[in-house]
XYZ file of C-alpha atoms in Angstrom:
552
model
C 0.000 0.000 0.000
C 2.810 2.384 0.826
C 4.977 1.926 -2.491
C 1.343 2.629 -4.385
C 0.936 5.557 -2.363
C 4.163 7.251 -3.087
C 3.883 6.637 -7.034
C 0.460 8.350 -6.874
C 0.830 11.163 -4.191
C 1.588 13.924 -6.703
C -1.156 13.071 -8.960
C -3.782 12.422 -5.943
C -2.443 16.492 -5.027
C -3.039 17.370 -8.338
C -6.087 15.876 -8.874
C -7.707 17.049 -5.758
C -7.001 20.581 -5.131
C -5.956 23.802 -7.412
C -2.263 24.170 -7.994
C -0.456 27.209 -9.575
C 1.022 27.399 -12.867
C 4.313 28.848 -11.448
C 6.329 25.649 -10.995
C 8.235 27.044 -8.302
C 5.385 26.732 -6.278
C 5.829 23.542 -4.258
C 1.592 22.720 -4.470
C 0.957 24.262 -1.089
C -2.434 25.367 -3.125
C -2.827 21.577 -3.270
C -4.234 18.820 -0.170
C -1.886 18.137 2.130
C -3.478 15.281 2.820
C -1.187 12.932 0.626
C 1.824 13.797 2.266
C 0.341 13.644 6.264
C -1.125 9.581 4.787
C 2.207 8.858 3.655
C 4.029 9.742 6.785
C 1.329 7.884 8.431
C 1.884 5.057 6.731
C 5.642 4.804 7.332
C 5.449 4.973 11.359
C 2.424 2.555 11.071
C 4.695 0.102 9.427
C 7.732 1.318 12.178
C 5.172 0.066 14.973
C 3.786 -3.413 13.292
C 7.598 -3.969 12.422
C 8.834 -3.585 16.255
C 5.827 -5.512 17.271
C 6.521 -8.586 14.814
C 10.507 -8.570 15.698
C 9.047 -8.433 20.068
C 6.664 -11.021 19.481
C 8.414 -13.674 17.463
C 11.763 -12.846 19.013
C 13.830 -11.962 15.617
C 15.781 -9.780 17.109
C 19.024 -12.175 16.041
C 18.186 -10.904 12.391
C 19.275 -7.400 13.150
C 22.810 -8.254 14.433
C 24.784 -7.559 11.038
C 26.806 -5.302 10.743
C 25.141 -3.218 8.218
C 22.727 -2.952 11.318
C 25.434 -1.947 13.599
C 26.917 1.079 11.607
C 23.218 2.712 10.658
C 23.396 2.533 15.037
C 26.658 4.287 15.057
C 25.080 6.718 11.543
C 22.294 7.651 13.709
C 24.205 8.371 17.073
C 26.764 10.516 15.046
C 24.056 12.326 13.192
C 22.665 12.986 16.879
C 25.956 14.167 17.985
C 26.391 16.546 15.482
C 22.890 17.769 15.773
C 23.792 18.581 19.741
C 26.840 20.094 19.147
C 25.130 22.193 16.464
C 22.443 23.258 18.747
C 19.324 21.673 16.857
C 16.168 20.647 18.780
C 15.115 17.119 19.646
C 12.170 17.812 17.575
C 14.393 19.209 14.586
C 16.477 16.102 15.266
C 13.741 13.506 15.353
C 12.182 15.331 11.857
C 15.608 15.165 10.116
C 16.408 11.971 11.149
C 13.250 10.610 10.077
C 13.604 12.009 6.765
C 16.911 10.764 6.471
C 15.588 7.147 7.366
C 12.120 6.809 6.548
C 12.845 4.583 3.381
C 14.960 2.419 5.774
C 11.530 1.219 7.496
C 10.456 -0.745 4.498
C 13.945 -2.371 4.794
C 13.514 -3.624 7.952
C 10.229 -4.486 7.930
C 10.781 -6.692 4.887
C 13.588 -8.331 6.854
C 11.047 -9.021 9.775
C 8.234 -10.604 7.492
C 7.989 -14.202 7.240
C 7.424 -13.687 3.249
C 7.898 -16.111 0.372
C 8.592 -16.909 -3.085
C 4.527 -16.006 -4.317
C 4.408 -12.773 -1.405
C 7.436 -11.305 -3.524
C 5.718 -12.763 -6.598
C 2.582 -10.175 -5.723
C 4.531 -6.898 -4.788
C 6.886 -6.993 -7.497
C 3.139 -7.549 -10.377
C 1.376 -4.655 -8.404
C 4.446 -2.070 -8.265
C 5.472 -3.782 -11.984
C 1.500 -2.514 -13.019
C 2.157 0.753 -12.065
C 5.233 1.175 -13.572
C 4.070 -0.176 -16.656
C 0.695 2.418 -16.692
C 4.047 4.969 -16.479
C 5.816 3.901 -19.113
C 2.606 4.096 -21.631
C 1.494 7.471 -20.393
C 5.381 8.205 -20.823
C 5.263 7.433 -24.323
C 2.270 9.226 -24.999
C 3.513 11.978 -24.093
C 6.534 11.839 -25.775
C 4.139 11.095 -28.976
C 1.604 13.695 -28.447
C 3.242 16.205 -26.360
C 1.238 19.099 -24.294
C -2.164 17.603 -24.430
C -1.208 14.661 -23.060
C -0.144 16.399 -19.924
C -3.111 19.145 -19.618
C -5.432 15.708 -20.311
C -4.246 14.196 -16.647
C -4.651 17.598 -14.701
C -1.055 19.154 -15.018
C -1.497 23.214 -15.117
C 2.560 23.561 -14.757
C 3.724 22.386 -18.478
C 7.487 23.497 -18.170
C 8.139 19.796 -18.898
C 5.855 19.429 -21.663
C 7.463 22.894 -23.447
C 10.925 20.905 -22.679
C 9.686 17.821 -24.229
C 10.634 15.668 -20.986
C 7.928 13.314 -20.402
C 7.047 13.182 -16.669
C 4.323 10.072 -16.656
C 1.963 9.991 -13.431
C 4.708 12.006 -11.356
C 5.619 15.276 -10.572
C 8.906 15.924 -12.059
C 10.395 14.321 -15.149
C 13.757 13.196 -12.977
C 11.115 11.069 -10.644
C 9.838 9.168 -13.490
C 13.595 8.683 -14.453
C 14.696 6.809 -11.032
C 11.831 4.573 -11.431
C 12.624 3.528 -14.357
C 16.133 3.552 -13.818
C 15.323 1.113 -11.486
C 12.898 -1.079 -13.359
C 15.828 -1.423 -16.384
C 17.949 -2.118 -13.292
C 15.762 -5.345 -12.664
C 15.666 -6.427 -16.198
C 19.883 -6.349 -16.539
C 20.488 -8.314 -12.953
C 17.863 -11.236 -14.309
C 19.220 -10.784 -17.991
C 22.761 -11.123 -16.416
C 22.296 -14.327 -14.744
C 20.025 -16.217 -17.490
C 21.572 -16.863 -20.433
C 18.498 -17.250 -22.779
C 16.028 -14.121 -22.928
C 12.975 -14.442 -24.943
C 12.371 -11.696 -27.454
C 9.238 -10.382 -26.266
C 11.100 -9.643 -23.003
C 13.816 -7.620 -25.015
C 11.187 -5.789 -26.764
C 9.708 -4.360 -23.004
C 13.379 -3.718 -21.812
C 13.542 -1.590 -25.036
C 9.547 0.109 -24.521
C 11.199 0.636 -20.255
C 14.546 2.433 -22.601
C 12.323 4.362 -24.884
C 10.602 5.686 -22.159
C 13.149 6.531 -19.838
C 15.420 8.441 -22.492
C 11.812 10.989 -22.818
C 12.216 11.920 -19.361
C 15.721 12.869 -20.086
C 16.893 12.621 -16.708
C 20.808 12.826 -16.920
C 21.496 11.735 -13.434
C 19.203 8.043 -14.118
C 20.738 7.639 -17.324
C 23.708 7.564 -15.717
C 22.984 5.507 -12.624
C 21.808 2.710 -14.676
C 25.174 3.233 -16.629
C 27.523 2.923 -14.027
C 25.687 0.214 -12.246
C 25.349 -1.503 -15.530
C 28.651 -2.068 -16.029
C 29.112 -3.053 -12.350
C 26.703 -5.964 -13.267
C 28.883 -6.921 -16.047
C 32.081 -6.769 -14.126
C 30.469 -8.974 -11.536
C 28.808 -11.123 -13.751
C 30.700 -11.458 -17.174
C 28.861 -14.512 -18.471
C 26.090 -11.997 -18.711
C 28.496 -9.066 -19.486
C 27.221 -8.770 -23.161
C 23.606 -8.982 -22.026
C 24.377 -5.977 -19.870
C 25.720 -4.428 -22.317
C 23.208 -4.909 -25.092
C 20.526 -3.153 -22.638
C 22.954 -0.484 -22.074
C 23.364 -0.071 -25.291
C 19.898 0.119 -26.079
C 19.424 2.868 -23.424
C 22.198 5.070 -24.948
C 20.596 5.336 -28.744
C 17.394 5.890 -27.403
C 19.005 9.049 -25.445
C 21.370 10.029 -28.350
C 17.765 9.682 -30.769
C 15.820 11.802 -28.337
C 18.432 14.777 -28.482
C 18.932 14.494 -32.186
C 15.150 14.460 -33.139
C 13.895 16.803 -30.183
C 15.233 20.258 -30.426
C 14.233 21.196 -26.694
C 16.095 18.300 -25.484
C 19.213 18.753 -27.500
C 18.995 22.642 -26.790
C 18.514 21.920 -22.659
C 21.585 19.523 -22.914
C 23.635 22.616 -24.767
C 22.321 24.862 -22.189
C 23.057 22.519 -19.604
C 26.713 21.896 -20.270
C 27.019 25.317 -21.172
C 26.091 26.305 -17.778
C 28.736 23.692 -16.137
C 31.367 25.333 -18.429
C 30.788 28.505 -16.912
C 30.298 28.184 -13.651
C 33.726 26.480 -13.504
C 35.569 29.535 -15.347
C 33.609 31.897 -13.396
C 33.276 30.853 -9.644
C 31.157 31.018 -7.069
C 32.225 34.725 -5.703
C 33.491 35.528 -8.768
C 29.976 38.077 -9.685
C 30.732 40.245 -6.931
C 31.326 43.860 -8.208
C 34.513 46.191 -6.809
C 32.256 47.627 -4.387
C 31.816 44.635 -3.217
C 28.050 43.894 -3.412
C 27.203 40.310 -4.837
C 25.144 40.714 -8.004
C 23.947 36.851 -7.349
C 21.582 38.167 -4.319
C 19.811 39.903 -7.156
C 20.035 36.905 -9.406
C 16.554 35.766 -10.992
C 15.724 32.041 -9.800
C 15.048 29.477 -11.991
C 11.606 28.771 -13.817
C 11.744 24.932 -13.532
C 11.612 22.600 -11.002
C 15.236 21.107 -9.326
C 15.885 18.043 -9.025
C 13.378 15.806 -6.866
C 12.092 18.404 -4.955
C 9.415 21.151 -6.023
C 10.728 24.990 -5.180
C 8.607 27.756 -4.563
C 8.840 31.690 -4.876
C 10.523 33.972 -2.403
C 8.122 34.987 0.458
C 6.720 38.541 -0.728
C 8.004 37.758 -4.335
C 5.623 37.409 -7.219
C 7.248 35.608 -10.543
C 6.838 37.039 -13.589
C 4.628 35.265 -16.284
C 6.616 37.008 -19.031
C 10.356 36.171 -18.086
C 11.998 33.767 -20.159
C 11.871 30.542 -18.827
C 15.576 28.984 -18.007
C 16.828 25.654 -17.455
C 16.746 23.654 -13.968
C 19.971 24.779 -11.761
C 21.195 27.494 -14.016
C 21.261 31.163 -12.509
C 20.901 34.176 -14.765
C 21.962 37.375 -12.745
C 19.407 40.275 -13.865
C 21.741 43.115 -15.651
C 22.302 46.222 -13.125
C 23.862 49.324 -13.398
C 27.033 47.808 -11.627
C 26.937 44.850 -14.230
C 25.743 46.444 -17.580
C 28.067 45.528 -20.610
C 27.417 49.304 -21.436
C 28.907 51.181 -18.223
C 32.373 52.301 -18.627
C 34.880 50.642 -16.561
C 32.337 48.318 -15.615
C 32.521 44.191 -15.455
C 31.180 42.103 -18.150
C 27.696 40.527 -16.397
C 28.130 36.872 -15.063
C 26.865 34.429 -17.420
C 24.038 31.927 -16.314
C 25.815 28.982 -14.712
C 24.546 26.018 -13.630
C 23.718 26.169 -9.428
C 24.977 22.661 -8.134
C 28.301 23.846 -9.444
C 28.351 26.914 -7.485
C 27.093 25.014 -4.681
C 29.949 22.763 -4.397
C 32.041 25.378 -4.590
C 30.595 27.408 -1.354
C 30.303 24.013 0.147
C 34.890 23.344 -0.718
C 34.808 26.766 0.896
C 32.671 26.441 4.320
C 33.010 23.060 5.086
C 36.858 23.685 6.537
C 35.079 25.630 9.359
C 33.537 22.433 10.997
C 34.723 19.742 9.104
C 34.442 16.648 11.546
C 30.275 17.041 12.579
C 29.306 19.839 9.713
C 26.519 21.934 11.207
C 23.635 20.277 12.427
C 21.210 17.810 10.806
C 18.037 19.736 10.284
C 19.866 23.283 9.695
C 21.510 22.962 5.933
C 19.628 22.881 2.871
C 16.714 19.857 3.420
C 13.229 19.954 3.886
C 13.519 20.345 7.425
C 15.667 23.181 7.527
C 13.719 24.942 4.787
C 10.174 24.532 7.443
C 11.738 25.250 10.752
C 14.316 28.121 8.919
C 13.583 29.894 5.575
C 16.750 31.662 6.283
C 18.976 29.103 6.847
C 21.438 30.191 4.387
C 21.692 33.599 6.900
C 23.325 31.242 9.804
C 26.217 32.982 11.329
C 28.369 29.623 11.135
C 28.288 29.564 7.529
C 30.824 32.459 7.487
C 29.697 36.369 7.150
C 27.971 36.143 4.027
C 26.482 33.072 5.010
C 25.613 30.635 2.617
C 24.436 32.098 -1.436
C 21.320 30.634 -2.689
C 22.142 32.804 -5.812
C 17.775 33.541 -5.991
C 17.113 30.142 -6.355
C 14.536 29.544 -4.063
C 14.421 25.378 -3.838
C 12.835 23.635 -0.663
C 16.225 21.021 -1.239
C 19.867 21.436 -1.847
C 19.594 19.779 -5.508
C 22.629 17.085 -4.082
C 22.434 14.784 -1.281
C 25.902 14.429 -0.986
C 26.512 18.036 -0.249
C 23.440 18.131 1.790
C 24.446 15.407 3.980
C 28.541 16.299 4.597
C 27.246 20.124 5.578
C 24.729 18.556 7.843
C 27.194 15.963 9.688
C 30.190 16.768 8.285
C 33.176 14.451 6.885
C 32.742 12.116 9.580
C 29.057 11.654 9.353
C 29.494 10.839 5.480
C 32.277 8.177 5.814
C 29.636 6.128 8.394
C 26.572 6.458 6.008
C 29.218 5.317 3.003
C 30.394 2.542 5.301
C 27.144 1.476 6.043
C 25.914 1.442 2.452
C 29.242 -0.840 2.253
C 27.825 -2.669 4.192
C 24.472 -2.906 3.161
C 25.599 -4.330 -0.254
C 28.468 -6.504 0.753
C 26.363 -9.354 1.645
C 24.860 -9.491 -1.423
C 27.660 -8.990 -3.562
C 30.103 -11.397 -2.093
C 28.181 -14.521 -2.868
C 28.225 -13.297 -6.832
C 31.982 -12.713 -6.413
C 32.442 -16.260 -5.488
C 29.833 -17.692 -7.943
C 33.053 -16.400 -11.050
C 34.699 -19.345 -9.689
C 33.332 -22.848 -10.059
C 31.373 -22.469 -6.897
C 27.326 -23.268 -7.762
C 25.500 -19.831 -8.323
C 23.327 -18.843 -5.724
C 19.628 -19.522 -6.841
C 18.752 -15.777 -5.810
C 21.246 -14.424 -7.407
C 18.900 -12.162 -9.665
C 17.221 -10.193 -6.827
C 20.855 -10.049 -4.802
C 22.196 -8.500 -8.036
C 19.476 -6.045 -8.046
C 19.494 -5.130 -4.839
C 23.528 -3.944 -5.588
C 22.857 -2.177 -8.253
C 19.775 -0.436 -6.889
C 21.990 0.944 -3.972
C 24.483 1.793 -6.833
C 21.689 3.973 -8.839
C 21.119 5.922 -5.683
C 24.369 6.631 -4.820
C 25.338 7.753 -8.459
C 22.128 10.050 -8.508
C 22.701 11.274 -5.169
C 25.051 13.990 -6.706
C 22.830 15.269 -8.892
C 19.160 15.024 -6.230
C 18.527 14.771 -2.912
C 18.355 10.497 -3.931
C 17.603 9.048 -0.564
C 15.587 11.980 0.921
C 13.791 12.298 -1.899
C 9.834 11.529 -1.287
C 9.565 8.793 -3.723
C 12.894 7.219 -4.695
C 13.594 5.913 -1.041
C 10.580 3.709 -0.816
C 11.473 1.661 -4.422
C 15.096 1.640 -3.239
C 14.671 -0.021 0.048
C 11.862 -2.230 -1.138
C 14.680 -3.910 -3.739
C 17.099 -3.910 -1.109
C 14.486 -5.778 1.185
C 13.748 -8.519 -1.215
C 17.455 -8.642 -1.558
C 18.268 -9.626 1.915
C 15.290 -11.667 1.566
C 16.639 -14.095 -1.388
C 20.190 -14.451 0.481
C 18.947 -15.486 3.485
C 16.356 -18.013 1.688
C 19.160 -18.552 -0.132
C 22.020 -19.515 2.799
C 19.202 -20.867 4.556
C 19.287 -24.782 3.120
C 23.122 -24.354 3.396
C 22.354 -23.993 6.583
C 20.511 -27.379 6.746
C 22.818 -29.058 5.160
C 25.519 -28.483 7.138
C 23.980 -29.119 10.080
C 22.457 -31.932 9.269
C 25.599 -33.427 8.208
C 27.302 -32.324 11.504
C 24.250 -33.990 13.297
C 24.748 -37.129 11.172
C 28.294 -37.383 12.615
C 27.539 -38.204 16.022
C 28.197 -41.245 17.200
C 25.037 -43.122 17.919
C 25.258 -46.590 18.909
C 22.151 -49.267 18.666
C 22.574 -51.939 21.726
C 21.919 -54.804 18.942
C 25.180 -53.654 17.380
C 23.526 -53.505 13.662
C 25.464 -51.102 11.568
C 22.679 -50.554 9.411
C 20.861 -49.726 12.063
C 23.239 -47.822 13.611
C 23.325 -45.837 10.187
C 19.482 -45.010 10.131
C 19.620 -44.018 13.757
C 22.452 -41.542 13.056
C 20.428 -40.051 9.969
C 17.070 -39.923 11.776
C 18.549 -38.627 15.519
C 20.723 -35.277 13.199
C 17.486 -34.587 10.716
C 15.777 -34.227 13.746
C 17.933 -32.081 15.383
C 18.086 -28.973 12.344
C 14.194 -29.237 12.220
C 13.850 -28.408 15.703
C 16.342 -25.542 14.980
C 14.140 -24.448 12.206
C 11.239 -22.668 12.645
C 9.711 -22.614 9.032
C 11.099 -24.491 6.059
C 12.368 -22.277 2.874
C 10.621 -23.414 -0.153
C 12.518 -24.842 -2.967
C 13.997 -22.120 -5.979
């Protein structure tokens, strides 16, 4: 019910209240009531998950390590919360943004599911995706009606020809996606015959995927592409193919859509600059920074809707610009005209500039950063619309440069301001950690060791955590409302298949350990003897075992 609710929460918004045409405006217009029913849902699912570990006693399922580091993430994340001065309540908000994908992890590890359970969530979640990818295509065929027809007012993405499906930004659309392709490659990689109707929907999932042209999924599923292949190079041209596939879809998009190919100019354009012209670099002799007058984007960043300055009305008639790029307005001080004045500061693309403030601050508390719930989330945004203003950020605090986004448009930088260096080596260690135990059995199935019958859904767990980390740079990834929810679902069923997996290894072993004692019938009959031996060491692993794994 959850992972339905989070592909439809937008829509439902949409659908049941007015919303603005500005698409900076983050649908407060819109019911709220989505977002308090998904929150809902996650601490329901955080109290029947304690309640199933207490009452069956599983608590011996949450002893791996993975489990001990997110401990020592969340105690660290605490600390530097304290240190920084934030609230238990600010704490307790951040940290359940941080984490509230994590829930679905766990409770999936405390569920007694099966084969046919996992059978179920993957056709519901696969029917949704599916009704994605055809109103995808659609509107890739059709273009703007096909958005106004399903209740969108804000058709930036339609003028960009970026399809956006059910959801509310194209890049949303894109991780799903991302991480339905992701599934296809990690079953393609470990069967060696694929029938060709199942080719033809990895290439419809492709098609699809390249409309949304979301840069930071096409290159997730890249990167972890080729991580299948490394791991799993019996399947490595497989991998490859679907890559492949992915790549002149993208390439065909730019050449035959003008918007797209002009968005990636613009784009790249805007990286170019803002590396030859700095954050800092705008401010005039005087000293006045022309990027405090800078006009915000038009478009919506990155996984997370943005909304106009308080007291601040947009201006239907500006020129619409590209996600992340800042285009200072010309001033007196900045006019190409003035005599002896500098040339204006071209439009440059905003995560660069961030990263460059963040190389800059981040030396004044490097260990603990400056407080989870204070820098650049969701949270911090509610609690502080001027959190940018706090005097630990340095005298000019931190520049927005007018762009007025709820969410820093990169996790990464989000999380190492919030926690600092220390904080972001634990939640990298415990992402290690998280995907070791699926990984290493796939490392030892290259050698002539028998390949572990889950090996599919272990696979895809990997490169799902992969996906994520690679579009982490470019969105807020796993704080983002919807990706978190598909991740740790994957990851879930992941942990699922190894354990059903090491499970009759377990059984075996035992069972031949049990066989081994010596058991000695008073009649002296070795046969006897034998049967005893057999019948005394089965006996002992099913009382060991409280419910038998299904054969693959």
């Amino acid at each position: 019910m959850l992972l339905v609710h989070v592909l439809f929460e937008t829509w439902a918004q949409v659908m049941t209240g007015p919303t603005s045409e500005d698409p900076r405006v983050n649908l407060e217009t819109a019911a709220q009531w989505p977002k308090t029913l998904k929150s809902g849902l996650y601490l329901l699912l955080a109290a029947l998950t304690v309640g199933k570990v207490a009452a069956d006693r599983l608590w011996h399922r949450f002893r791996t390590g993975a489990d001990l580091a997110l401990l020592v993430l969340g105690l660290v994340m605490v600390l530097a919360g304290v240190l920084n001065d934030s609230s238990l309540t600010l704490m307790g908000e951040a940290l359940f943004v941080y984490f509230r994908g994590v829930l679905i992890f766990y409770a999936l590890r405390a569920a007694d599911i099966d084969e046919v359970m996992v059978r179920r969530l993957l056709l519901v979640v696969g029917a949704l995706v599916g009704l994605n990818v055809l109103v995808a295509v659609v509107q890739m065929v059709v273009g703007e009606p096909a958005y106004s027809v399903l209740g969108w007012v804000d058709l930036t993405w339609a003028e960009q020809s970026r399809a956006q499906g059910l959801l509310s930004h194209p890049n949303h659309l894109g991780h799903v996606l991302g991480l339905a392709l992701l599934g296809f490659i990690a079953w393609a990689a470990v069967n060696d015959r694929i029938r060709f109707v199942w080719w033809l929907v990895a290439s419809v999932v492709a098609l699809a995927l390249s409309a949304t042209q979301s840069r930071e999924s096409l290159l997730g599923v890249l990167v972890a592409g080729v991580l299948v292949a490394i791991l799993v190079p019996r399947g490595a041209r497989r991998v490859l193919g679907v890559c492949l596939i992915l790549l002149v879809c993208t390439m065909a998009q730019i050449v035959a859509r003008p918007d797209n190919r002009a968005e990636w100019e613009r784009r790249i354009g805007n990286v170019v600059a803002g590396v030859y012209n700095p954050a800092g670099s705008e401010r005039s002799p005087q000293g006045t920074p022309t990027g405090a007058a800078s006009r915000p984007a038009q478009s919506t960043p990155t996984g997370a809707a943005s909304r106009p300055a308080q007291g601040t009305q947009p201006t239907p008639t500006a020129p619409k610009t590209s996600a992340g790029a800042v285009e200072p307005k010309p001033t007196a001080r900045s006019s190409p005209t003035g005599a002896g004045s500098p040339s204006p500061t071209p439009a440059r693309e905003i995560r660069v500039l961030y990263l460059q403030q963040v190389v800059d601050i981040l030396p004044r508390q490097p260990l603990l950063g400056f407080g989870i719930g204070q820098f650049g989330g969701v949270v911090a945004q509610k609690n502080n619309p001027d959190w940018h203003k706090n005097p630990k950020l340095g005298p000019e605090g931190f520049n927005r440069y007018g762009f007025q986004a709820v969410q820093i448009d990169s996790f990464w930088l989000h999380l190492v301001m919030e926690v600092g260096i220390l904080g972001l080596v634990v939640f990298l260690a415990w992402l290690v950690l998280i995907v070791w135990p699926l990984a290493s059995p796939l490392l030892r199935a290259r050698r002539p060791v028998p390949r572990p019958s889950n090996a599919a859904a272990m696979l895809w767990g990997v490169t799902a955590v992969v996906f994520a980390g690679v579009a982490a740079f470019l969105s807020p990834a796993f704080e983002d409302p919807l990706l978190p929810a598909l991740l740790w679902a994957i990851v879930g069923i992941a942990w699922w298949a190894r354990r059903s997996d090491r499970e009759p290894e377990v059984l075996v072993g035992a069972a031949n350990t049990a066989s081994a004692d010596p058991v000695s019938d008073p009649s002296g009959d070795p046969d006897t003897d034998s049967r005893m031996r057999s019948t005394e060491g089965t006996q002992a692993v099913l009382r060991g075992v409280r419910r038998p794994v299904p054969p693959d």
